[in-house]
Short mmCIF file of C-alpha atoms in Angstrom, two decimals:
data_model
loop_
_atom_site.label_atom_id
_atom_site.label_comp_id
_atom_site.label_asym_id
_atom_site.label_seq_id
_atom_site.Cartn_x
_atom_site.Cartn_y
_atom_site.Cartn_z
CA MET P 1 23.18 20.01 -3.93
CA LYS P 2 24.75 18.01 -1.11
CA GLN P 3 28.20 19.48 -0.43
CA SER P 4 29.03 17.25 2.56
CA PRO P 5 27.07 14.85 4.80
CA LEU P 6 25.66 17.81 6.76
CA THR P 7 25.85 20.74 4.32
CA PHE P 8 23.48 21.54 1.43
CA VAL P 9 23.92 24.54 -0.88
CA THR P 10 22.24 25.88 -4.01
CA ASP P 11 24.21 26.40 -7.23
CA SER P 12 24.45 30.06 -6.14
CA GLY P 13 26.28 29.06 -2.98
CA ILE P 14 23.37 29.68 -0.62
CA GLU P 15 23.45 27.25 2.30
CA ILE P 16 20.18 25.40 2.98
CA ARG P 17 19.31 24.87 6.64
CA GLN P 18 17.97 21.56 7.92
CA VAL P 19 14.70 23.18 8.98
CA TYR P 20 13.19 26.67 8.85
CA HIS P 21 11.03 28.35 11.51
CA PRO P 22 8.94 31.53 11.76
CA ALA P 23 10.71 34.62 13.10
CA SER P 24 8.52 34.46 16.23
CA GLY P 25 10.11 31.19 17.40
CA PRO P 26 10.67 27.54 16.56
CA GLY P 27 7.03 26.39 16.70
CA GLU P 28 6.44 22.75 15.75
CA GLN P 29 9.53 20.65 15.18
CA PRO P 30 9.84 17.75 12.71
CA GLY P 31 10.32 14.44 14.48
CA GLU P 32 8.28 15.55 17.49
CA PHE P 33 4.60 15.21 18.45
CA PRO P 34 2.26 15.83 16.65
CA PHE P 35 4.61 15.21 13.67
CA THR P 36 2.91 17.68 11.29
CA ARG P 37 6.31 18.52 9.82
CA GLY P 38 7.57 14.94 9.46
CA VAL P 39 8.36 11.82 11.45
CA GLN P 40 12.15 12.35 11.43
CA ALA P 41 14.06 15.44 12.44
CA ASP P 42 16.24 15.41 9.33
CA MET P 43 13.94 13.57 6.87
CA TYR P 44 15.63 13.13 3.46
CA ARG P 45 18.88 14.95 4.27
CA THR P 46 20.39 11.72 5.61
CA LYS P 47 18.21 9.03 4.01
CA LEU P 48 15.89 9.22 1.01
CA TRP P 49 12.47 7.64 0.91
CA THR P 50 12.33 4.03 -0.32
CA MET P 51 11.79 3.96 -4.08
CA ARG P 52 9.45 0.99 -4.13
CA GLN P 53 8.13 0.15 -7.59
CA TYR P 54 4.97 -1.98 -7.62
CA ALA P 55 5.38 -4.92 -9.99
CA GLY P 56 4.08 -8.40 -10.61
CA PHE P 57 2.55 -10.16 -13.60
CA SER P 58 2.30 -13.53 -15.30
CA THR P 59 4.30 -16.28 -13.57
CA ALA P 60 6.75 -16.05 -10.70
CA GLU P 61 9.56 -16.60 -13.22
CA GLU P 62 8.57 -13.54 -15.31
CA SER P 63 8.02 -11.30 -12.28
CA ASN P 64 11.41 -12.32 -10.87
CA LYS P 65 13.04 -11.03 -14.05
CA ARG P 66 11.27 -7.65 -13.62
CA TYR P 67 12.38 -7.42 -9.96
CA HIS P 68 16.01 -8.01 -10.93
CA TYR P 69 15.66 -5.37 -13.67
CA LEU P 70 14.21 -2.80 -11.25
CA LEU P 71 16.91 -3.51 -8.68
CA SER P 72 19.58 -3.06 -11.37
CA GLN P 73 18.04 0.34 -12.23
CA GLY P 74 18.22 1.64 -8.66
CA THR P 75 14.91 0.76 -7.01
CA THR P 76 15.50 0.39 -3.26
CA GLY P 77 12.51 -1.74 -2.26
CA LEU P 78 10.22 -4.32 -3.85
CA SER P 79 6.43 -4.20 -4.02
CA VAL P 80 4.52 -7.29 -5.13
CA ALA P 81 1.30 -7.15 -7.15
CA PHE P 82 -0.72 -10.39 -7.01
CA ASP P 83 -3.27 -11.58 -9.54
CA LEU P 84 -6.97 -11.63 -8.69
CA PRO P 85 -7.24 -15.37 -7.91
CA THR P 86 -4.36 -15.07 -5.42
CA GLN P 87 -6.04 -12.06 -3.82
CA ILE P 88 -9.34 -13.88 -3.24
CA GLY P 89 -8.00 -17.28 -2.27
CA TYR P 90 -8.29 -19.40 -5.41
CA ASP P 91 -5.59 -21.55 -6.98
CA SER P 92 -4.92 -21.09 -10.68
CA ASP P 93 -6.78 -24.33 -11.52
CA HIS P 94 -10.05 -23.17 -9.92
CA ASP P 95 -12.91 -22.55 -12.37
CA LEU P 96 -13.28 -18.94 -11.19
CA SER P 97 -9.61 -18.27 -12.00
CA ASP P 98 -10.18 -18.69 -15.73
CA GLY P 99 -9.18 -15.54 -17.61
CA GLU P 100 -7.55 -13.89 -14.59
CA VAL P 101 -4.36 -15.86 -13.91
CA GLY P 102 -1.31 -13.60 -14.03
CA LYS P 103 -3.27 -10.62 -15.38
CA ALA P 104 -3.48 -8.05 -12.56
CA GLY P 105 -0.36 -9.37 -10.87
CA VAL P 106 1.72 -12.48 -10.35
CA ALA P 107 0.09 -15.87 -9.76
CA ILE P 108 1.18 -17.45 -6.46
CA ASP P 109 -0.31 -20.87 -5.72
CA SER P 110 2.21 -22.23 -3.22
CA LEU P 111 5.52 -21.72 -1.46
CA ARG P 112 7.19 -23.11 -4.58
CA ASP P 113 6.00 -20.07 -6.56
CA MET P 114 7.28 -17.77 -3.81
CA GLU P 115 10.69 -19.46 -3.97
CA ILE P 116 10.84 -18.73 -7.70
CA LEU P 117 9.53 -15.16 -7.28
CA PHE P 118 12.45 -14.19 -5.04
CA ASP P 119 15.12 -16.39 -6.62
CA GLY P 120 18.48 -14.64 -6.32
CA ILE P 121 17.10 -12.04 -3.88
CA LYS P 122 18.11 -12.21 -0.21
CA LEU P 123 15.05 -11.27 1.85
CA GLU P 124 17.17 -10.08 4.76
CA GLY P 125 18.75 -7.47 2.49
CA ILE P 126 15.60 -5.90 0.98
CA THR P 127 12.30 -4.55 2.24
CA THR P 128 9.26 -5.97 0.49
CA SER P 129 5.71 -4.67 0.39
CA MET P 130 2.93 -7.07 -0.54
CA THR P 131 -0.41 -5.67 -1.66
CA ILE P 132 -2.53 -8.48 -0.29
CA ASN P 133 -5.51 -8.45 2.04
CA SER P 134 -7.88 -11.41 2.39
CA THR P 135 -5.04 -13.91 1.96
CA ALA P 136 -2.41 -11.76 3.69
CA ALA P 137 -1.81 -14.33 6.45
CA ILE P 138 -1.04 -17.00 3.83
CA LEU P 139 1.28 -14.88 1.69
CA LEU P 140 3.10 -13.54 4.75
CA SER P 141 3.58 -17.13 5.93
CA MET P 142 5.05 -18.03 2.54
CA TYR P 143 7.46 -15.08 2.83
CA ILE P 144 8.49 -16.11 6.35
CA ALA P 145 8.92 -19.74 5.23
CA LEU P 146 11.16 -18.63 2.37
CA ALA P 147 13.20 -16.41 4.71
CA ARG P 148 13.71 -19.44 6.96
CA LYS P 149 14.86 -21.51 3.99
CA GLN P 150 17.35 -18.76 3.12
CA GLY P 151 18.70 -18.89 6.69
CA ALA P 152 17.60 -15.32 7.44
CA ASP P 153 17.21 -13.93 10.95
CA LEU P 154 13.45 -13.41 11.20
CA LYS P 155 14.02 -10.62 13.72
CA GLN P 156 15.69 -8.65 10.91
CA ILE P 157 13.18 -9.31 8.13
CA SER P 158 11.35 -6.10 7.25
CA GLY P 159 8.53 -5.16 4.94
CA THR P 160 4.79 -4.58 4.85
CA ILE P 161 1.59 -6.44 4.09
CA GLN P 162 -1.46 -4.39 3.25
CA ASN P 163 -3.81 -6.55 5.36
CA ASP P 164 -6.50 -3.82 5.35
CA LEU P 165 -9.87 -5.52 4.98
CA LEU P 166 -12.16 -2.66 5.97
CA LYS P 167 -11.36 -0.72 2.82
CA GLU P 168 -12.07 -3.87 0.80
CA TYR P 169 -15.68 -3.86 2.02
CA ALA P 170 -15.96 -0.11 1.42
CA ALA P 171 -14.15 0.40 -1.87
CA ARG P 172 -12.23 -2.42 -3.50
CA GLY P 173 -14.07 -5.73 -3.15
CA THR P 174 -11.40 -8.43 -2.79
CA TYR P 175 -12.78 -9.76 0.48
CA ILE P 176 -13.44 -13.41 1.32
CA TYR P 177 -14.62 -13.73 4.92
CA PRO P 178 -17.14 -11.69 6.94
CA PRO P 179 -15.81 -8.60 8.77
CA LYS P 180 -15.54 -10.17 12.24
CA ALA P 181 -13.53 -13.11 10.92
CA SER P 182 -11.30 -10.75 8.94
CA MET P 183 -10.66 -8.62 12.02
CA ARG P 184 -9.73 -11.76 13.95
CA ILE P 185 -7.16 -12.78 11.30
CA ILE P 186 -5.73 -9.25 11.27
CA THR P 187 -5.21 -9.20 15.03
CA ASP P 188 -3.69 -12.70 14.87
CA ILE P 189 -1.11 -11.26 12.47
CA PHE P 190 -0.46 -8.32 14.84
CA ALA P 191 0.14 -10.68 17.77
CA TYR P 192 2.31 -13.18 15.89
CA CYS P 193 4.53 -10.61 14.21
CA SER P 194 5.09 -8.62 17.40
CA ARG P 195 6.77 -11.75 18.80
CA GLU P 196 8.36 -13.42 15.78
CA VAL P 197 8.89 -10.78 13.06
CA PRO P 198 9.13 -7.54 15.05
CA LYS P 199 10.35 -5.34 12.18
CA TRP P 200 7.44 -6.27 9.93
CA ASN P 201 4.73 -3.66 9.30
CA THR P 202 1.64 -5.74 9.97
CA ILE P 203 -0.87 -3.53 8.18
CA SER P 204 -0.86 -0.78 5.60
CA ILE P 205 -4.07 1.08 6.33
CA SER P 206 -5.04 2.17 2.89
CA GLY P 207 -6.63 5.32 1.63
CA TYR P 208 -5.30 4.65 -1.85
CA HIS P 209 -8.17 2.46 -3.02
CA ILE P 210 -10.74 4.70 -1.34
CA ARG P 211 -9.43 7.56 -3.47
CA GLU P 212 -9.29 5.37 -6.58
CA ALA P 213 -12.97 4.53 -6.00
CA GLY P 214 -13.78 8.23 -6.33
CA SER P 215 -13.46 9.83 -2.90
CA THR P 216 -12.21 13.34 -2.24
CA ALA P 217 -8.87 13.95 -0.51
CA VAL P 218 -10.69 14.75 2.75
CA GLN P 219 -12.76 11.56 2.54
CA GLU P 220 -9.63 9.51 1.81
CA LEU P 221 -8.02 10.90 4.95
CA ALA P 222 -11.07 10.61 7.20
CA PHE P 223 -12.12 7.10 6.17
CA THR P 224 -8.54 5.80 6.36
CA LEU P 225 -7.94 7.14 9.86
CA SER P 226 -11.35 5.86 10.98
CA ASN P 227 -10.39 2.40 9.74
CA GLY P 228 -7.11 2.77 11.58
CA LYS P 229 -8.97 3.51 14.81
CA ALA P 230 -11.06 0.36 14.31
CA TYR P 231 -7.94 -1.81 13.92
CA VAL P 232 -6.31 -0.31 17.00
CA LYS P 233 -9.43 -0.85 19.10
CA ALA P 234 -9.69 -4.48 17.90
CA ALA P 235 -6.07 -5.07 18.89
CA LEU P 236 -6.61 -3.47 22.29
CA GLU P 237 -9.62 -5.74 22.87
CA GLN P 238 -7.29 -8.71 22.28
CA GLY P 239 -5.01 -7.43 25.02
CA LEU P 240 -2.20 -6.26 22.71
CA ASP P 241 0.10 -3.42 23.81
CA ILE P 242 -0.55 -0.24 21.80
CA ASN P 243 3.04 0.89 22.36
CA VAL P 244 4.27 -2.32 20.68
CA PHE P 245 1.86 -2.95 17.78
CA GLY P 246 1.37 0.80 17.24
CA LYS P 247 4.95 1.10 16.00
CA ARG P 248 4.27 -1.42 13.24
CA LEU P 249 1.18 0.23 11.80
CA SER P 250 1.72 1.92 8.47
CA PHE P 251 -0.49 3.78 6.01
CA PHE P 252 -0.89 3.93 2.25
CA PHE P 253 -2.11 7.11 0.57
CA ASN P 254 -2.87 8.27 -2.94
CA ALA P 255 -1.29 11.30 -4.59
CA HIS P 256 -3.45 13.15 -7.10
CA ASN P 257 -2.82 16.21 -9.25
CA ASN P 258 -3.62 19.08 -6.87
CA LEU P 259 -0.12 19.36 -5.46
CA PHE P 260 -0.92 21.74 -2.60
CA GLN P 261 -3.99 19.86 -1.37
CA GLU P 262 -2.03 16.60 -1.37
CA VAL P 263 0.81 18.13 0.67
CA ALA P 264 -1.74 19.52 3.13
CA LYS P 265 -3.43 16.09 3.36
CA PHE P 266 -0.18 14.34 4.25
CA ARG P 267 0.70 16.95 6.88
CA ALA P 268 -2.78 16.81 8.41
CA ALA P 269 -2.72 12.99 8.42
CA ARG P 270 0.35 12.88 10.68
CA ARG P 271 -1.08 15.43 13.09
CA MET P 272 -4.46 13.72 13.31
CA TRP P 273 -3.09 10.19 13.79
CA ALA P 274 -0.77 11.33 16.58
CA LYS P 275 -3.77 12.79 18.40
CA ILE P 276 -5.87 9.64 17.80
CA MET P 277 -3.18 7.30 19.12
CA LYS P 278 -2.52 9.47 22.16
CA GLU P 279 -6.25 9.48 22.91
CA LEU P 280 -6.34 5.66 22.60
CA GLY P 281 -3.58 5.30 25.19
CA ALA P 282 -0.24 5.38 23.37
CA THR P 283 2.57 6.90 25.42
CA ASP P 284 5.56 6.06 23.22
CA PRO P 285 5.97 8.80 20.56
CA ARG P 286 7.02 6.19 17.97
CA ALA P 287 3.62 4.50 18.39
CA MET P 288 1.99 7.84 17.53
CA MET P 289 3.89 8.36 14.27
CA LEU P 290 2.01 8.03 11.01
CA ARG P 291 4.45 6.45 8.56
CA PHE P 292 3.13 6.10 5.04
CA HIS P 293 3.73 4.81 1.54
CA THR P 294 2.43 6.80 -1.41
CA GLN P 295 1.43 5.71 -4.89
CA THR P 296 0.61 8.14 -7.65
CA GLY P 297 -3.02 8.15 -8.75
CA GLY P 298 -3.91 5.41 -11.21
CA SER P 299 -7.37 6.87 -11.78
CA THR P 300 -5.83 10.18 -12.93
CA LEU P 301 -4.01 8.56 -15.85
CA THR P 302 -5.54 8.94 -19.29
CA ALA P 303 -5.56 6.62 -22.28
CA GLN P 304 -5.66 9.72 -24.49
CA GLN P 305 -2.23 11.31 -25.07
CA PRO P 306 -0.66 8.89 -22.58
CA MET P 307 2.72 10.65 -22.55
CA ASN P 308 1.00 13.49 -20.65
CA ASN P 309 0.82 11.04 -17.75
CA ILE P 310 4.57 11.48 -17.17
CA VAL P 311 3.84 15.09 -16.16
CA ARG P 312 0.92 14.06 -13.94
CA VAL P 313 3.00 11.41 -12.18
CA THR P 314 5.82 13.93 -11.63
CA LEU P 315 3.48 16.41 -9.93
CA GLN P 316 1.98 13.67 -7.79
CA ALA P 317 5.36 12.26 -6.79
CA LEU P 318 6.58 15.74 -5.88
CA SER P 319 3.57 16.22 -3.60
CA ALA P 320 4.43 12.99 -1.79
CA VAL P 321 8.03 14.08 -1.27
CA LEU P 322 7.07 17.59 -0.14
CA GLY P 323 4.52 15.93 2.15
CA GLY P 324 7.10 13.66 3.79
CA THR P 325 6.39 10.15 2.48
CA GLN P 326 8.46 7.18 3.69
CA SER P 327 8.24 5.25 0.43
CA LEU P 328 6.88 5.93 -3.03
CA HIS P 329 5.68 4.14 -6.15
CA THR P 330 5.37 6.11 -9.36
CA ASN P 331 2.98 4.81 -12.02
CA GLY P 332 3.96 4.05 -15.58
CA TYR P 333 2.63 6.45 -18.21
CA ASP P 334 0.88 3.56 -20.02
CA GLU P 335 -1.09 2.17 -17.06
CA ALA P 336 -4.44 3.49 -18.30
CA LEU P 337 -4.00 0.97 -21.12
CA SER P 338 -2.11 -1.99 -19.67
CA LEU P 339 0.43 -3.18 -17.15
CA PRO P 340 3.56 -1.01 -17.56
CA THR P 341 6.15 -1.92 -20.14
CA GLU P 342 9.79 -2.06 -19.09
CA GLU P 343 10.34 1.39 -20.63
CA ALA P 344 7.41 2.90 -18.73
CA ALA P 345 8.59 1.32 -15.46
CA ARG P 346 12.08 2.77 -16.00
CA ILE P 347 10.76 6.30 -16.69
CA ALA P 348 8.58 6.06 -13.56
CA LEU P 349 11.62 5.17 -11.46
CA ARG P 350 13.72 7.88 -13.09
CA THR P 351 11.02 10.41 -12.13
CA GLN P 352 11.69 9.65 -8.45
CA GLN P 353 15.45 9.76 -8.97
CA VAL P 354 15.31 13.18 -10.67
CA ILE P 355 13.20 14.58 -7.81
CA ALA P 356 15.61 13.08 -5.27
CA HIS P 357 18.85 14.22 -6.86
CA GLU P 358 18.07 17.27 -9.01
CA SER P 359 15.10 19.21 -7.61
CA GLY P 360 16.38 20.41 -4.23
CA ALA P 361 13.16 19.20 -2.60
CA VAL P 362 15.11 16.93 -0.24
CA ASP P 363 17.53 19.55 1.06
CA THR P 364 15.37 20.88 3.89
CA VAL P 365 12.61 19.40 6.04
CA ASP P 366 8.97 20.27 5.26
CA PRO P 367 9.87 22.88 2.59
CA LEU P 368 6.36 24.36 2.29
CA ALA P 369 5.86 24.92 6.03
CA GLY P 370 5.01 28.51 6.88
CA SER P 371 3.28 29.22 3.58
CA TYR P 372 0.03 31.01 4.42
CA PHE P 373 -1.73 28.87 1.84
CA ILE P 374 -0.29 25.49 2.93
CA GLU P 375 -0.80 26.10 6.64
CA ASN P 376 -4.42 27.20 6.11
CA LEU P 377 -5.09 24.30 3.73
CA THR P 378 -3.62 21.81 6.24
CA ASP P 379 -5.95 23.18 8.93
CA GLU P 380 -8.98 23.04 6.63
CA VAL P 381 -8.31 19.49 5.47
CA GLU P 382 -7.94 18.45 9.10
CA ARG P 383 -11.14 20.24 10.18
CA LEU P 384 -13.26 18.64 7.47
CA ALA P 385 -11.74 15.19 8.09
CA TRP P 386 -12.54 15.42 11.81
CA GLU P 387 -16.17 16.17 10.92
CA TYR P 388 -16.37 12.87 9.04
CA ILE P 389 -14.60 10.96 11.80
CA HIS P 390 -16.97 12.31 14.45
CA ARG P 391 -19.95 11.21 12.32
CA ILE P 392 -18.46 7.72 11.92
CA ASP P 393 -17.70 7.50 15.65
CA ALA P 394 -21.34 8.37 16.38
CA MET P 395 -22.41 5.40 14.22
CA GLY P 396 -20.22 3.06 16.29
CA GLY P 397 -17.04 3.19 14.22
CA SER P 398 -15.91 2.13 10.75
CA VAL P 399 -17.34 -1.39 10.80
CA SER P 400 -20.82 -0.07 11.61
CA ALA P 401 -20.48 2.75 9.08
CA ILE P 402 -19.50 0.26 6.36
CA GLU P 403 -22.32 -2.13 7.29
CA ALA P 404 -24.76 0.79 7.07
CA GLY P 405 -23.38 1.75 3.65
CA PHE P 406 -22.46 5.25 4.80
CA ILE P 407 -18.84 5.25 3.61
CA GLN P 408 -19.72 3.59 0.30
CA ASP P 409 -22.49 6.14 -0.33
CA GLU P 410 -20.21 9.10 0.41
CA ILE P 411 -17.58 7.78 -1.99
CA ALA P 412 -20.18 7.13 -4.70
CA ARG P 413 -21.59 10.64 -4.33
CA ALA P 414 -18.13 12.24 -4.59
CA SER P 415 -17.28 10.08 -7.61
CA TYR P 416 -20.50 11.05 -9.38
CA GLU P 417 -19.94 14.76 -8.72
CA TYR P 418 -16.37 14.52 -10.04
CA GLN P 419 -17.47 12.81 -13.24
CA GLN P 420 -20.22 15.36 -13.75
CA SER P 421 -17.69 18.18 -13.46
CA VAL P 422 -15.53 16.55 -16.15
CA GLU P 423 -18.42 15.87 -18.52
CA GLN P 424 -19.81 19.40 -18.10
CA GLY P 425 -16.37 20.93 -18.73
CA ARG P 426 -16.08 22.55 -15.31
CA ARG P 427 -12.98 20.46 -14.63
CA ILE P 428 -10.38 20.30 -17.41
CA ILE P 429 -8.55 17.05 -18.09
CA VAL P 430 -5.87 17.84 -20.65
CA GLY P 431 -6.23 15.67 -23.74
CA VAL P 432 -9.64 14.33 -22.67
CA ASN P 433 -12.15 17.18 -22.61
CA LYS P 434 -9.84 19.96 -23.82
CA PHE P 435 -6.67 20.23 -25.92
CA THR P 436 -7.57 17.02 -27.74
CA VAL P 437 -5.84 15.79 -30.89
CA GLU P 438 -6.36 13.05 -33.42
CA GLU P 439 -3.89 10.31 -32.57
CA PRO P 440 -3.16 6.80 -33.85
CA PRO P 441 -3.88 3.86 -31.57
CA PHE P 442 -1.25 3.41 -28.86
CA ASP P 443 0.53 0.18 -29.74
CA LYS P 444 3.23 -0.21 -27.06
CA ILE P 445 0.95 -2.30 -24.83
CA PHE P 446 2.16 -4.98 -22.44
CA THR P 447 0.00 -8.11 -22.53
CA VAL P 448 -0.14 -11.36 -20.57
CA ASP P 449 -1.22 -14.43 -22.53
CA ASP P 450 -4.06 -16.64 -21.28
CA SER P 451 -1.78 -19.67 -21.65
CA ILE P 452 -0.17 -18.63 -18.36
CA ARG P 453 -3.01 -20.46 -16.61
CA LEU P 454 -2.03 -23.73 -18.27
CA VAL P 455 1.55 -23.26 -17.07
CA GLN P 456 0.34 -22.71 -13.49
CA ILE P 457 -2.00 -25.73 -13.66
CA GLU P 458 0.88 -27.98 -14.73
CA LYS P 459 3.02 -26.64 -11.88
CA LEU P 460 0.19 -27.40 -9.43
CA LYS P 461 -0.17 -30.95 -10.75
CA GLN P 462 3.55 -31.54 -10.33
CA LEU P 463 3.56 -30.05 -6.83
CA LYS P 464 0.69 -32.26 -5.68
CA SER P 465 2.34 -35.37 -7.06
CA GLU P 466 5.59 -34.67 -5.18
CA ARG P 467 4.48 -33.43 -1.75
CA ASN P 468 3.71 -35.51 1.35
CA GLN P 469 -0.08 -35.84 1.15
CA ALA P 470 -0.45 -37.13 4.72
CA ALA P 471 1.35 -34.04 6.03
CA VAL P 472 -0.84 -31.83 3.84
CA THR P 473 -4.06 -33.41 5.15
CA LYS P 474 -2.90 -33.01 8.75
CA ALA P 475 -1.84 -29.39 8.24
CA ILE P 476 -5.13 -28.37 6.56
CA ALA P 477 -7.09 -30.04 9.40
CA ALA P 478 -5.03 -28.01 11.89
CA VAL P 479 -5.87 -24.76 10.11
CA GLU P 480 -9.57 -25.59 10.14
CA GLN P 481 -9.54 -26.64 13.80
CA THR P 482 -7.63 -23.54 14.92
CA ALA P 483 -10.09 -21.34 13.02
CA ARG P 484 -12.88 -23.02 15.02
CA ASP P 485 -11.08 -22.96 18.38
CA GLY P 486 -10.05 -19.30 18.25
CA GLY P 487 -6.26 -19.84 18.53
CA ASN P 488 -3.74 -17.79 16.60
CA LEU P 489 -3.87 -18.89 12.97
CA LEU P 490 -0.38 -17.85 11.90
CA PRO P 491 1.61 -20.81 13.33
CA VAL P 492 -0.67 -23.39 11.71
CA ILE P 493 -0.83 -21.52 8.40
CA LEU P 494 2.97 -21.34 8.40
CA GLU P 495 3.17 -25.09 9.00
CA ALA P 496 0.70 -25.72 6.16
CA VAL P 497 2.69 -23.50 3.81
CA GLU P 498 5.90 -25.35 4.65
CA CYS P 499 4.14 -28.65 3.78
CA TYR P 500 3.40 -27.09 0.37
CA CYS P 501 -0.32 -26.81 0.94
CA THR P 502 -1.66 -24.47 -1.72
CA LEU P 503 -3.08 -21.02 -1.12
CA GLY P 504 -6.53 -22.22 -2.23
CA GLU P 505 -6.46 -25.20 0.12
CA ILE P 506 -5.62 -23.03 3.13
CA ALA P 507 -8.17 -20.35 2.19
CA ASP P 508 -10.85 -23.03 1.76
CA ALA P 509 -10.11 -24.48 5.20
CA MET P 510 -11.00 -21.09 6.68
CA ARG P 511 -13.99 -20.70 4.33
CA ARG P 512 -15.46 -23.87 5.85
CA VAL P 513 -15.37 -22.21 9.28
CA PHE P 514 -15.93 -18.50 8.60
CA GLY P 515 -18.08 -18.68 5.48
CA GLU P 516 -17.95 -16.02 2.77
CA TYR P 517 -19.10 -12.41 2.91
CA ASN P 518 -21.78 -11.25 0.50
CA ALA P 519 -22.34 -7.52 0.31
#
């Protein structure tokens, strides 16, 4: 319970200190290198993590309604899910988009869709995370263009794009261009944002999808930090200042059911990244901080007895809070079956709010520090992760390890072993291989109709009939030429977006130069 801005007490009247130390002395301090105990000295005592619920489906109009609903229910940040065609650079009228428009997220074909998506939402007053990778430069440009139209100060716009292509090659698969071209686009974004949108987090180096693909917690940590090293080295090769771009790097981790291992993973991650950045030349402590978003584990949710997922998500969310996350998304209990219903999304948000306001977990910094178990587990997770990182370094880094199939093979092996343990009954999944019941089909399923594609196609036809075609042709030619010449792509993509070139047109201009990657 918060008694005053600086005083926390239990219901028994016991005062809770800001931070606890061993009797032998203060030891490591939160907010100080190597940040094992947290990136701020007071953590959640003065400001809670951002409650950022991931949402997006159907058309921009429908997703806008969900965003306003979530904001009305107390979410403190937005997180945009895009449909598969948007993620891989196809407009909704492309043949390969058939059957996928608006299904896994919202369909965004042009700046006009982005204007509708954020209608009634001032971008300067909210932080937005966009889970987008291969087309990140295009979607970020749309966001910047909309902020300009709203009259926002771009220096104050804040948020995150995922922009993490290495994990796409290793685990997720929504890549377009070959690795070298992707790394070039990523560093273009670093350079542009450091000048024009300095509060924007230019990459969210993601372990989440690595874990969803079947990795262990140690592999998630090791492969994510190895990818992070690769991005930093690429930026350094472009002459960027590690003390500038390093402050805008962020991470994205998974939270699974083993609460203590997850807490140890988060603590080890901060300590390891601080050491990596210092070794790579960072001198500003803020450039050594590992700041991260957490999402509860989608792959842990079960279609059987889906209400049990509320308990799983609660444990996972608690691990993220005890581990010091900066923002958090909690999954809906029905997500093993469909996109979350409004009810499921509300319960997921309420889970975070109960932890924040009723559990006492926020009253002191790094509450599990000093536990023999947690401290040993943190050390062990770190030791095993370093072993992987050293092996990857010996191969020449993450890009080489991915090209050799090493990371993919390690994930596949871990996934197979996990599934074997479930099928053989050595690992119990409640309601799946033990404590099962006969249950009627779950009927509260959220669906997106295939007719959404027809709506998007009509919007595209109208857009193309109204825009200045000469300006569009010139802007697309500029994107293609800049891709060939090696200049920074962001200014020309932004110009193309503002001419209402479509996402597919811009992505295709770069396809003509970079080609497509085939695994």
